[in-house]
Amino acid sequence: MKTTTRALLTAPALGLTALLISAGPAAAADGTASASLQPIAGQPVQGASGQGMVEISGTNLSFTLAAQGLLADAPHAAHIHFGADARNECPGASDNNAAALSGETNPHEHFTTTEGAPAYGEIVVSLTKTGDASPQSGLAVDRFAVGSEFEYSRGDAQVTPAVADAIVAGKAVVVVHGVDYDGDGTYSAGERGMSDLDPKLPGEATDPALCGVLNAGQMGSMPNGGVDAGAGSTTGVENAGLMAVGGLAAVGGAALLVHRRRTSTDS
Ligand SMILES: [Cu+2]
């Protein structure tokens, strides 16, 4: 009799411990974050969208970036932006024209990367498909995705400890660039003029199209350390918490049951 009741107690207690561990907070330098990318206010990319998912392990960054609805047959530079003094968010319409830019002839109709900097900060990671992923590759257009719709991943990007901390803290922002203002099907100087980032590139090639804050996730919400967690990851953690509460109630009930049996059989 006693052996049976002890086993009843032990099994749910172990399950409870496992649940509490899996739902616990992420360790300091490691974590995950995901971003839902939306058109930047006023940019002519309505209907476009994207998704960014990252995992930080020390100073190693794994990521998946996907987008759709962008200019076809054109490279789309993409970065993680962050600034210690930035607002750590996506820019709004009021950020347009905060700074006058030479060569921008119709300034109200264009939102430049520079104009968004007070919101999302500088480039801290270049989300290149291969090679260097530092800010120095910010405009390495031959190593970014090409086309209106794309999805790619890599697991070996290196970031500084400060950037890793910012990402884990949910303060970093993903930005995908490339806007065809005049609708001529290619990046051209047109009325936008040349880029504020590189005078050799049309502004259309470097102006921001999509933006999303990398909201911090929790380790344990991503299976096997993957970067494919979707909108359900938070829900999973909440469910684990609910199950833990349920488990606690079950343990309490079992303990009560044992106590009653013990008092009735042993005494
Ligand atoms: Cu960028």
PDB file of C-alpha atoms and ligand atoms in Angstrom:
ATOM      1  CA  MET A   1       0.000   0.000   0.000  1.00  0.00           C
ATOM      2  CA  LYS A   2       2.690   2.495   0.978  1.00  0.00           C
ATOM      3  CA  THR A   3       4.815   1.675  -2.079  1.00  0.00           C
ATOM      4  CA  THR A   4       1.932   2.435  -4.395  1.00  0.00           C
ATOM      5  CA  THR A   5       1.104   5.785  -2.851  1.00  0.00           C
ATOM      6  CA  ARG A   6       4.746   6.897  -2.813  1.00  0.00           C
ATOM      7  CA  ALA A   7       4.972   6.199  -6.535  1.00  0.00           C
ATOM      8  CA  LEU A   8       1.846   8.272  -7.086  1.00  0.00           C
ATOM      9  CA  LEU A   9       3.509  11.206  -5.369  1.00  0.00           C
ATOM     10  CA  THR A  10       6.889  10.940  -7.090  1.00  0.00           C
ATOM     11  CA  ALA A  11       5.739  10.906 -10.715  1.00  0.00           C
ATOM     12  CA  PRO A  12       3.794  14.174 -10.736  1.00  0.00           C
ATOM     13  CA  ALA A  13       6.461  15.871  -8.622  1.00  0.00           C
ATOM     14  CA  LEU A  14       9.122  15.128 -11.252  1.00  0.00           C
ATOM     15  CA  GLY A  15       6.840  16.344 -14.031  1.00  0.00           C
ATOM     16  CA  LEU A  16       6.268  19.581 -12.156  1.00  0.00           C
ATOM     17  CA  THR A  17      10.014  20.196 -11.783  1.00  0.00           C
ATOM     18  CA  ALA A  18      10.563  19.705 -15.500  1.00  0.00           C
ATOM     19  CA  LEU A  19       7.773  22.133 -16.341  1.00  0.00           C
ATOM     20  CA  LEU A  20       9.122  24.812 -14.034  1.00  0.00           C
ATOM     21  CA  ILE A  21      12.589  24.508 -15.590  1.00  0.00           C
ATOM     22  CA  SER A  22      11.276  24.728 -19.156  1.00  0.00           C
ATOM     23  CA  ALA A  23       9.199  27.812 -18.361  1.00  0.00           C
ATOM     24  CA  GLY A  24      11.990  29.634 -16.562  1.00  0.00           C
ATOM     25  CA  PRO A  25      13.660  32.837 -17.761  1.00  0.00           C
ATOM     26  CA  ALA A  26      16.481  32.739 -20.327  1.00  0.00           C
ATOM     27  CA  ALA A  27      20.082  32.906 -19.169  1.00  0.00           C
ATOM     28  CA  ALA A  28      21.758  36.294 -19.489  1.00  0.00           C
ATOM     29  CA  ALA A  29      23.574  36.088 -22.824  1.00  0.00           C
ATOM     30  CA  ASP A  30      21.362  33.510 -24.552  1.00  0.00           C
ATOM     31  CA  GLY A  31      17.888  33.888 -25.885  1.00  0.00           C
ATOM     32  CA  THR A  32      15.567  34.127 -28.819  1.00  0.00           C
ATOM     33  CA  ALA A  33      13.573  36.906 -30.395  1.00  0.00           C
ATOM     34  CA  SER A  34      11.178  37.283 -33.288  1.00  0.00           C
ATOM     35  CA  ALA A  35       9.848  40.153 -35.328  1.00  0.00           C
ATOM     36  CA  SER A  36       6.768  40.619 -37.446  1.00  0.00           C
ATOM     37  CA  LEU A  37       7.809  42.955 -40.258  1.00  0.00           C
ATOM     38  CA  GLN A  38       5.352  45.565 -41.512  1.00  0.00           C
ATOM     39  CA  PRO A  39       5.613  48.397 -44.071  1.00  0.00           C
ATOM     40  CA  ILE A  40       7.207  51.546 -42.711  1.00  0.00           C
ATOM     41  CA  ALA A  41       4.693  54.376 -42.486  1.00  0.00           C
ATOM     42  CA  GLY A  42       4.151  56.067 -45.828  1.00  0.00           C
ATOM     43  CA  GLN A  43       6.359  53.765 -47.886  1.00  0.00           C
ATOM     44  CA  PRO A  44       4.736  52.442 -51.085  1.00  0.00           C
ATOM     45  CA  VAL A  45       5.054  48.775 -50.127  1.00  0.00           C
ATOM     46  CA  GLN A  46       1.502  48.157 -48.946  1.00  0.00           C
ATOM     47  CA  GLY A  47       0.744  44.470 -48.766  1.00  0.00           C
ATOM     48  CA  ALA A  48       4.374  43.551 -48.158  1.00  0.00           C
ATOM     49  CA  SER A  49       5.302  41.790 -44.941  1.00  0.00           C
ATOM     50  CA  GLY A  50       7.986  39.665 -43.375  1.00  0.00           C
ATOM     51  CA  GLN A  51       9.177  37.649 -40.431  1.00  0.00           C
ATOM     52  CA  GLY A  52      12.485  37.616 -38.606  1.00  0.00           C
ATOM     53  CA  MET A  53      13.546  35.036 -36.053  1.00  0.00           C
ATOM     54  CA  VAL A  54      16.855  35.017 -34.222  1.00  0.00           C
ATOM     55  CA  GLU A  55      18.614  32.955 -31.602  1.00  0.00           C
ATOM     56  CA  ILE A  56      21.545  34.237 -29.592  1.00  0.00           C
ATOM     57  CA  SER A  57      24.058  31.848 -28.033  1.00  0.00           C
ATOM     58  CA  GLY A  58      26.852  33.862 -26.500  1.00  0.00           C
ATOM     59  CA  THR A  59      27.909  36.065 -29.384  1.00  0.00           C
ATOM     60  CA  ASN A  60      26.728  33.660 -32.079  1.00  0.00           C
ATOM     61  CA  LEU A  61      23.594  34.659 -33.952  1.00  0.00           C
ATOM     62  CA  SER A  62      21.347  32.275 -35.868  1.00  0.00           C
ATOM     63  CA  PHE A  63      18.543  33.759 -37.886  1.00  0.00           C
ATOM     64  CA  THR A  64      15.810  33.196 -40.413  1.00  0.00           C
ATOM     65  CA  LEU A  65      14.504  36.093 -42.470  1.00  0.00           C
ATOM     66  CA  ALA A  66      11.498  35.949 -44.758  1.00  0.00           C
ATOM     67  CA  ALA A  67       9.634  38.609 -46.681  1.00  0.00           C
ATOM     68  CA  GLN A  68       7.113  38.930 -49.474  1.00  0.00           C
ATOM     69  CA  GLY A  69       5.632  41.701 -51.575  1.00  0.00           C
ATOM     70  CA  LEU A  70       8.864  43.585 -52.241  1.00  0.00           C
ATOM     71  CA  LEU A  71      10.361  44.791 -55.533  1.00  0.00           C
ATOM     72  CA  ALA A  72      11.040  41.804 -57.811  1.00  0.00           C
ATOM     73  CA  ASP A  73      14.478  40.962 -59.227  1.00  0.00           C
ATOM     74  CA  ALA A  74      16.155  43.421 -56.874  1.00  0.00           C
ATOM     75  CA  PRO A  75      18.455  42.848 -53.883  1.00  0.00           C
ATOM     76  CA  HIS A  76      17.024  43.674 -50.486  1.00  0.00           C
ATOM     77  CA  ALA A  77      19.547  44.728 -47.881  1.00  0.00           C
ATOM     78  CA  ALA A  78      18.442  43.666 -44.416  1.00  0.00           C
ATOM     79  CA  HIS A  79      19.864  44.431 -41.014  1.00  0.00           C
ATOM     80  CA  ILE A  80      19.395  44.309 -37.313  1.00  0.00           C
ATOM     81  CA  HIS A  81      19.441  47.890 -36.087  1.00  0.00           C
ATOM     82  CA  PHE A  82      20.039  49.056 -32.539  1.00  0.00           C
ATOM     83  CA  GLY A  83      21.068  52.212 -30.768  1.00  0.00           C
ATOM     84  CA  ALA A  84      21.650  52.708 -27.067  1.00  0.00           C
ATOM     85  CA  ASP A  85      20.113  56.151 -27.482  1.00  0.00           C
ATOM     86  CA  ALA A  86      17.459  55.090 -30.012  1.00  0.00           C
ATOM     87  CA  ARG A  87      13.817  54.523 -29.124  1.00  0.00           C
ATOM     88  CA  ASN A  88      14.242  50.831 -30.008  1.00  0.00           C
ATOM     89  CA  GLU A  89      11.110  50.804 -32.136  1.00  0.00           C
ATOM     90  CA  CYS A  90       9.984  51.197 -35.719  1.00  0.00           C
ATOM     91  CA  PRO A  91       9.711  54.768 -37.006  1.00  0.00           C
ATOM     92  CA  GLY A  92       6.410  56.540 -37.461  1.00  0.00           C
ATOM     93  CA  ALA A  93       5.283  59.110 -39.982  1.00  0.00           C
ATOM     94  CA  SER A  94       6.496  61.908 -37.696  1.00  0.00           C
ATOM     95  CA  ASP A  95      10.081  60.712 -38.174  1.00  0.00           C
ATOM     96  CA  ASN A  96       9.920  61.635 -41.868  1.00  0.00           C
ATOM     97  CA  ASN A  97      11.952  64.744 -42.673  1.00  0.00           C
ATOM     98  CA  ALA A  98      13.427  65.005 -39.216  1.00  0.00           C
ATOM     99  CA  ALA A  99      16.666  65.594 -41.114  1.00  0.00           C
ATOM    100  CA  ALA A 100      16.960  67.279 -44.502  1.00  0.00           C
ATOM    101  CA  LEU A 101      18.863  65.197 -47.035  1.00  0.00           C
ATOM    102  CA  SER A 102      20.594  66.438 -50.125  1.00  0.00           C
ATOM    103  CA  GLY A 103      19.297  64.917 -53.331  1.00  0.00           C
ATOM    104  CA  GLU A 104      15.880  64.105 -51.912  1.00  0.00           C
ATOM    105  CA  THR A 105      13.720  66.221 -54.172  1.00  0.00           C
ATOM    106  CA  ASN A 106      10.300  65.121 -52.944  1.00  0.00           C
ATOM    107  CA  PRO A 107      11.143  64.606 -49.276  1.00  0.00           C
ATOM    108  CA  HIS A 108       7.610  64.040 -48.016  1.00  0.00           C
ATOM    109  CA  GLU A 109       7.199  61.075 -50.310  1.00  0.00           C
ATOM    110  CA  HIS A 110      10.327  59.258 -49.212  1.00  0.00           C
ATOM    111  CA  PHE A 111      11.375  57.795 -45.912  1.00  0.00           C
ATOM    112  CA  THR A 112      15.119  57.333 -45.720  1.00  0.00           C
ATOM    113  CA  THR A 113      17.215  55.029 -43.557  1.00  0.00           C
ATOM    114  CA  THR A 114      18.768  58.053 -41.884  1.00  0.00           C
ATOM    115  CA  GLU A 115      15.357  59.451 -40.964  1.00  0.00           C
ATOM    116  CA  GLY A 116      14.546  56.218 -39.159  1.00  0.00           C
ATOM    117  CA  ALA A 117      17.726  56.167 -37.076  1.00  0.00           C
ATOM    118  CA  PRO A 118      16.257  57.932 -33.999  1.00  0.00           C
ATOM    119  CA  ALA A 119      13.718  55.094 -33.828  1.00  0.00           C
ATOM    120  CA  TYR A 120      15.827  52.024 -34.625  1.00  0.00           C
ATOM    121  CA  GLY A 121      19.456  53.148 -34.342  1.00  0.00           C
ATOM    122  CA  GLU A 122      22.372  52.145 -36.505  1.00  0.00           C
ATOM    123  CA  ILE A 123      23.102  48.911 -38.359  1.00  0.00           C
ATOM    124  CA  VAL A 124      24.566  46.437 -35.862  1.00  0.00           C
ATOM    125  CA  VAL A 125      24.190  43.208 -37.869  1.00  0.00           C
ATOM    126  CA  SER A 126      24.012  42.759 -41.635  1.00  0.00           C
ATOM    127  CA  LEU A 127      21.664  39.861 -42.340  1.00  0.00           C
ATOM    128  CA  THR A 128      23.764  38.630 -45.248  1.00  0.00           C
ATOM    129  CA  LYS A 129      23.338  35.147 -46.691  1.00  0.00           C
ATOM    130  CA  THR A 130      27.075  34.438 -46.595  1.00  0.00           C
ATOM    131  CA  GLY A 131      30.337  35.932 -45.387  1.00  0.00           C
ATOM    132  CA  ASP A 132      30.749  38.896 -43.114  1.00  0.00           C
ATOM    133  CA  ALA A 133      27.666  39.921 -41.142  1.00  0.00           C
ATOM    134  CA  SER A 134      29.110  43.012 -39.506  1.00  0.00           C
ATOM    135  CA  PRO A 135      27.848  46.567 -40.137  1.00  0.00           C
ATOM    136  CA  GLN A 136      30.625  46.861 -42.766  1.00  0.00           C
ATOM    137  CA  SER A 137      28.515  44.588 -45.010  1.00  0.00           C
ATOM    138  CA  GLY A 138      25.453  46.798 -44.668  1.00  0.00           C
ATOM    139  CA  LEU A 139      25.295  47.514 -48.385  1.00  0.00           C
ATOM    140  CA  ALA A 140      26.888  44.326 -49.716  1.00  0.00           C
ATOM    141  CA  VAL A 141      24.012  43.954 -52.144  1.00  0.00           C
ATOM    142  CA  ASP A 142      25.505  40.835 -53.770  1.00  0.00           C
ATOM    143  CA  ARG A 143      25.105  38.904 -50.485  1.00  0.00           C
ATOM    144  CA  PHE A 144      21.499  39.765 -49.650  1.00  0.00           C
ATOM    145  CA  ALA A 145      18.330  38.092 -50.870  1.00  0.00           C
ATOM    146  CA  VAL A 146      17.000  39.021 -54.311  1.00  0.00           C
ATOM    147  CA  GLY A 147      13.360  39.147 -55.334  1.00  0.00           C
ATOM    148  CA  SER A 148       9.881  40.007 -54.202  1.00  0.00           C
ATOM    149  CA  GLU A 149       9.655  36.968 -51.954  1.00  0.00           C
ATOM    150  CA  PHE A 150      12.451  35.194 -50.114  1.00  0.00           C
ATOM    151  CA  GLU A 151      13.392  33.181 -47.065  1.00  0.00           C
ATOM    152  CA  TYR A 152      16.887  32.309 -45.885  1.00  0.00           C
ATOM    153  CA  SER A 153      18.692  31.236 -42.751  1.00  0.00           C
ATOM    154  CA  ARG A 154      22.183  31.071 -41.407  1.00  0.00           C
ATOM    155  CA  GLY A 155      23.618  30.020 -38.078  1.00  0.00           C
ATOM    156  CA  ASP A 156      27.094  31.495 -37.925  1.00  0.00           C
ATOM    157  CA  ALA A 157      26.761  35.267 -37.722  1.00  0.00           C
ATOM    158  CA  GLN A 158      28.891  36.882 -35.028  1.00  0.00           C
ATOM    159  CA  VAL A 159      27.791  39.837 -32.937  1.00  0.00           C
ATOM    160  CA  THR A 160      29.332  41.861 -30.133  1.00  0.00           C
ATOM    161  CA  PRO A 161      28.314  41.131 -26.524  1.00  0.00           C
ATOM    162  CA  ALA A 162      26.509  44.487 -26.401  1.00  0.00           C
ATOM    163  CA  VAL A 163      24.466  43.617 -29.480  1.00  0.00           C
ATOM    164  CA  ALA A 164      23.715  40.156 -28.103  1.00  0.00           C
ATOM    165  CA  ASP A 165      22.441  41.741 -24.891  1.00  0.00           C
ATOM    166  CA  ALA A 166      20.289  44.225 -26.822  1.00  0.00           C
ATOM    167  CA  ILE A 167      18.702  41.450 -28.891  1.00  0.00           C
ATOM    168  CA  VAL A 168      17.993  39.260 -25.863  1.00  0.00           C
ATOM    169  CA  ALA A 169      16.518  42.301 -24.121  1.00  0.00           C
ATOM    170  CA  GLY A 170      14.084  42.853 -26.993  1.00  0.00           C
ATOM    171  CA  LYS A 171      15.548  46.220 -28.000  1.00  0.00           C
ATOM    172  CA  ALA A 172      16.778  45.407 -31.510  1.00  0.00           C
ATOM    173  CA  VAL A 173      14.862  46.037 -34.736  1.00  0.00           C
ATOM    174  CA  VAL A 174      14.901  44.214 -38.095  1.00  0.00           C
ATOM    175  CA  VAL A 175      14.748  46.436 -41.182  1.00  0.00           C
ATOM    176  CA  VAL A 176      14.492  45.266 -44.811  1.00  0.00           C
ATOM    177  CA  HIS A 177      15.372  47.832 -47.477  1.00  0.00           C
ATOM    178  CA  GLY A 178      14.503  48.582 -51.084  1.00  0.00           C
ATOM    179  CA  VAL A 179      11.583  50.700 -52.292  1.00  0.00           C
ATOM    180  CA  ASP A 180      10.545  51.347 -55.912  1.00  0.00           C
ATOM    181  CA  TYR A 181       8.922  54.746 -55.432  1.00  0.00           C
ATOM    182  CA  ASP A 182       8.395  55.528 -59.105  1.00  0.00           C
ATOM    183  CA  GLY A 183       7.247  52.028 -59.987  1.00  0.00           C
ATOM    184  CA  ASP A 184       9.660  51.598 -62.889  1.00  0.00           C
ATOM    185  CA  GLY A 185      10.525  48.087 -61.753  1.00  0.00           C
ATOM    186  CA  THR A 186      14.109  48.778 -60.765  1.00  0.00           C
ATOM    187  CA  TYR A 187      16.234  50.831 -58.396  1.00  0.00           C
ATOM    188  CA  SER A 188      16.703  54.165 -60.155  1.00  0.00           C
ATOM    189  CA  ALA A 189      17.703  57.628 -58.999  1.00  0.00           C
ATOM    190  CA  GLY A 190      14.468  59.150 -60.241  1.00  0.00           C
ATOM    191  CA  GLU A 191      12.969  61.803 -58.031  1.00  0.00           C
ATOM    192  CA  ARG A 192      14.338  60.205 -54.880  1.00  0.00           C
ATOM    193  CA  GLY A 193      17.917  60.854 -55.906  1.00  0.00           C
ATOM    194  CA  MET A 194      20.979  59.030 -54.664  1.00  0.00           C
ATOM    195  CA  SER A 195      21.276  57.265 -51.326  1.00  0.00           C
ATOM    196  CA  ASP A 196      22.039  58.997 -48.072  1.00  0.00           C
ATOM    197  CA  LEU A 197      24.048  55.897 -47.136  1.00  0.00           C
ATOM    198  CA  ASP A 198      26.088  55.505 -50.317  1.00  0.00           C
ATOM    199  CA  PRO A 199      26.123  58.209 -53.029  1.00  0.00           C
ATOM    200  CA  LYS A 200      26.886  55.547 -55.624  1.00  0.00           C
ATOM    201  CA  LEU A 201      23.548  53.765 -55.012  1.00  0.00           C
ATOM    202  CA  PRO A 202      20.057  55.039 -55.802  1.00  0.00           C
ATOM    203  CA  GLY A 203      18.099  55.991 -52.702  1.00  0.00           C
ATOM    204  CA  GLU A 204      15.487  53.436 -53.744  1.00  0.00           C
ATOM    205  CA  ALA A 205      18.013  50.675 -53.074  1.00  0.00           C
ATOM    206  CA  THR A 206      18.692  51.673 -49.481  1.00  0.00           C
ATOM    207  CA  ASP A 207      15.501  53.267 -48.171  1.00  0.00           C
ATOM    208  CA  PRO A 208      13.710  51.096 -45.602  1.00  0.00           C
ATOM    209  CA  ALA A 209      10.637  49.122 -46.653  1.00  0.00           C
ATOM    210  CA  LEU A 210       9.774  46.772 -43.779  1.00  0.00           C
ATOM    211  CA  CYS A 211      10.408  47.048 -40.055  1.00  0.00           C
ATOM    212  CA  GLY A 212       9.725  44.984 -36.948  1.00  0.00           C
ATOM    213  CA  VAL A 213      10.943  45.020 -33.353  1.00  0.00           C
ATOM    214  CA  LEU A 214      12.658  41.786 -32.288  1.00  0.00           C
ATOM    215  CA  ASN A 215      10.510  40.874 -29.334  1.00  0.00           C
ATOM    216  CA  ALA A 216      12.416  38.740 -26.873  1.00  0.00           C
ATOM    217  CA  GLY A 217      11.300  35.167 -26.452  1.00  0.00           C
ATOM    218  CA  GLN A 218      12.255  32.575 -23.887  1.00  0.00           C
ATOM    219  CA  MET A 219      14.552  29.623 -24.240  1.00  0.00           C
ATOM    220  CA  GLY A 220      12.456  26.515 -23.986  1.00  0.00           C
ATOM    221  CA  SER A 221       9.785  28.035 -26.199  1.00  0.00           C
ATOM    222  CA  MET A 222      11.823  26.994 -29.238  1.00  0.00           C
ATOM    223  CA  PRO A 223      12.134  23.268 -29.898  1.00  0.00           C
ATOM    224  CA  ASN A 224      15.748  22.024 -30.200  1.00  0.00           C
ATOM    225  CA  GLY A 225      17.110  25.535 -30.310  1.00  0.00           C
ATOM    226  CA  GLY A 226      15.556  26.060 -33.733  1.00  0.00           C
ATOM    227  CA  VAL A 227      14.472  29.399 -35.074  1.00  0.00           C
ATOM    228  CA  ASP A 228      11.121  28.340 -36.464  1.00  0.00           C
ATOM    229  CA  ALA A 229       8.906  29.329 -33.542  1.00  0.00           C
ATOM    230  CA  GLY A 230       5.860  31.215 -34.694  1.00  0.00           C
ATOM    231  CA  ALA A 231       3.126  33.147 -32.955  1.00  0.00           C
ATOM    232  CA  GLY A 232       2.377  30.102 -30.801  1.00  0.00           C
ATOM    233  CA  SER A 233       5.592  30.237 -28.782  1.00  0.00           C
ATOM    234  CA  THR A 234       4.285  32.551 -26.082  1.00  0.00           C
ATOM    235  CA  THR A 235       1.093  30.559 -25.829  1.00  0.00           C
ATOM    236  CA  GLY A 236       3.150  27.430 -25.243  1.00  0.00           C
ATOM    237  CA  VAL A 237       4.906  28.977 -22.279  1.00  0.00           C
ATOM    238  CA  GLU A 238       1.621  30.134 -20.800  1.00  0.00           C
ATOM    239  CA  ASN A 239       0.201  26.663 -21.184  1.00  0.00           C
ATOM    240  CA  ALA A 240       3.238  25.225 -19.417  1.00  0.00           C
ATOM    241  CA  GLY A 241       2.544  27.587 -16.529  1.00  0.00           C
ATOM    242  CA  LEU A 242      -1.070  26.490 -16.401  1.00  0.00           C
ATOM    243  CA  MET A 243      -0.028  22.839 -16.486  1.00  0.00           C
ATOM    244  CA  ALA A 244       2.377  23.514 -13.625  1.00  0.00           C
ATOM    245  CA  VAL A 245      -0.459  24.953 -11.570  1.00  0.00           C
ATOM    246  CA  GLY A 246      -2.594  21.936 -12.442  1.00  0.00           C
ATOM    247  CA  GLY A 247       0.270  19.631 -11.509  1.00  0.00           C
ATOM    248  CA  LEU A 248       0.624  21.361  -8.176  1.00  0.00           C
ATOM    249  CA  ALA A 249      -3.068  20.799  -7.469  1.00  0.00           C
ATOM    250  CA  ALA A 250      -2.707  17.135  -8.409  1.00  0.00           C
ATOM    251  CA  VAL A 251       0.269  16.702  -6.075  1.00  0.00           C
ATOM    252  CA  GLY A 252      -1.650  18.364  -3.283  1.00  0.00           C
ATOM    253  CA  GLY A 253      -4.597  16.078  -3.895  1.00  0.00           C
ATOM    254  CA  ALA A 254      -2.376  13.002  -3.896  1.00  0.00           C
ATOM    255  CA  ALA A 255      -0.720  14.108  -0.655  1.00  0.00           C
ATOM    256  CA  LEU A 256      -4.110  14.510   0.956  1.00  0.00           C
ATOM    257  CA  LEU A 257      -5.101  11.097  -0.290  1.00  0.00           C
ATOM    258  CA  VAL A 258      -1.917   9.542   1.124  1.00  0.00           C
ATOM    259  CA  HIS A 259      -2.459  11.264   4.436  1.00  0.00           C
ATOM    260  CA  ARG A 260      -6.014   9.904   4.708  1.00  0.00           C
ATOM    261  CA  ARG A 261      -4.932   6.398   3.756  1.00  0.00           C
ATOM    262  CA  ARG A 262      -2.047   6.494   6.181  1.00  0.00           C
ATOM    263  CA  THR A 263      -4.186   7.639   9.063  1.00  0.00           C
ATOM    264  CA  SER A 264      -6.833   5.044   8.282  1.00  0.00           C
ATOM    265  CA  THR A 265      -4.523   2.044   7.705  1.00  0.00           C
ATOM    266  CA  ASP A 266      -1.529   2.719  10.001  1.00  0.00           C
ATOM    267  CA  SER A 267      -3.375   3.781  13.109  1.00  0.00           C
TER     268      SER A 267
HETATM  269 CU    CU B   1      18.940  48.451 -42.280  1.00  0.00          CU
END
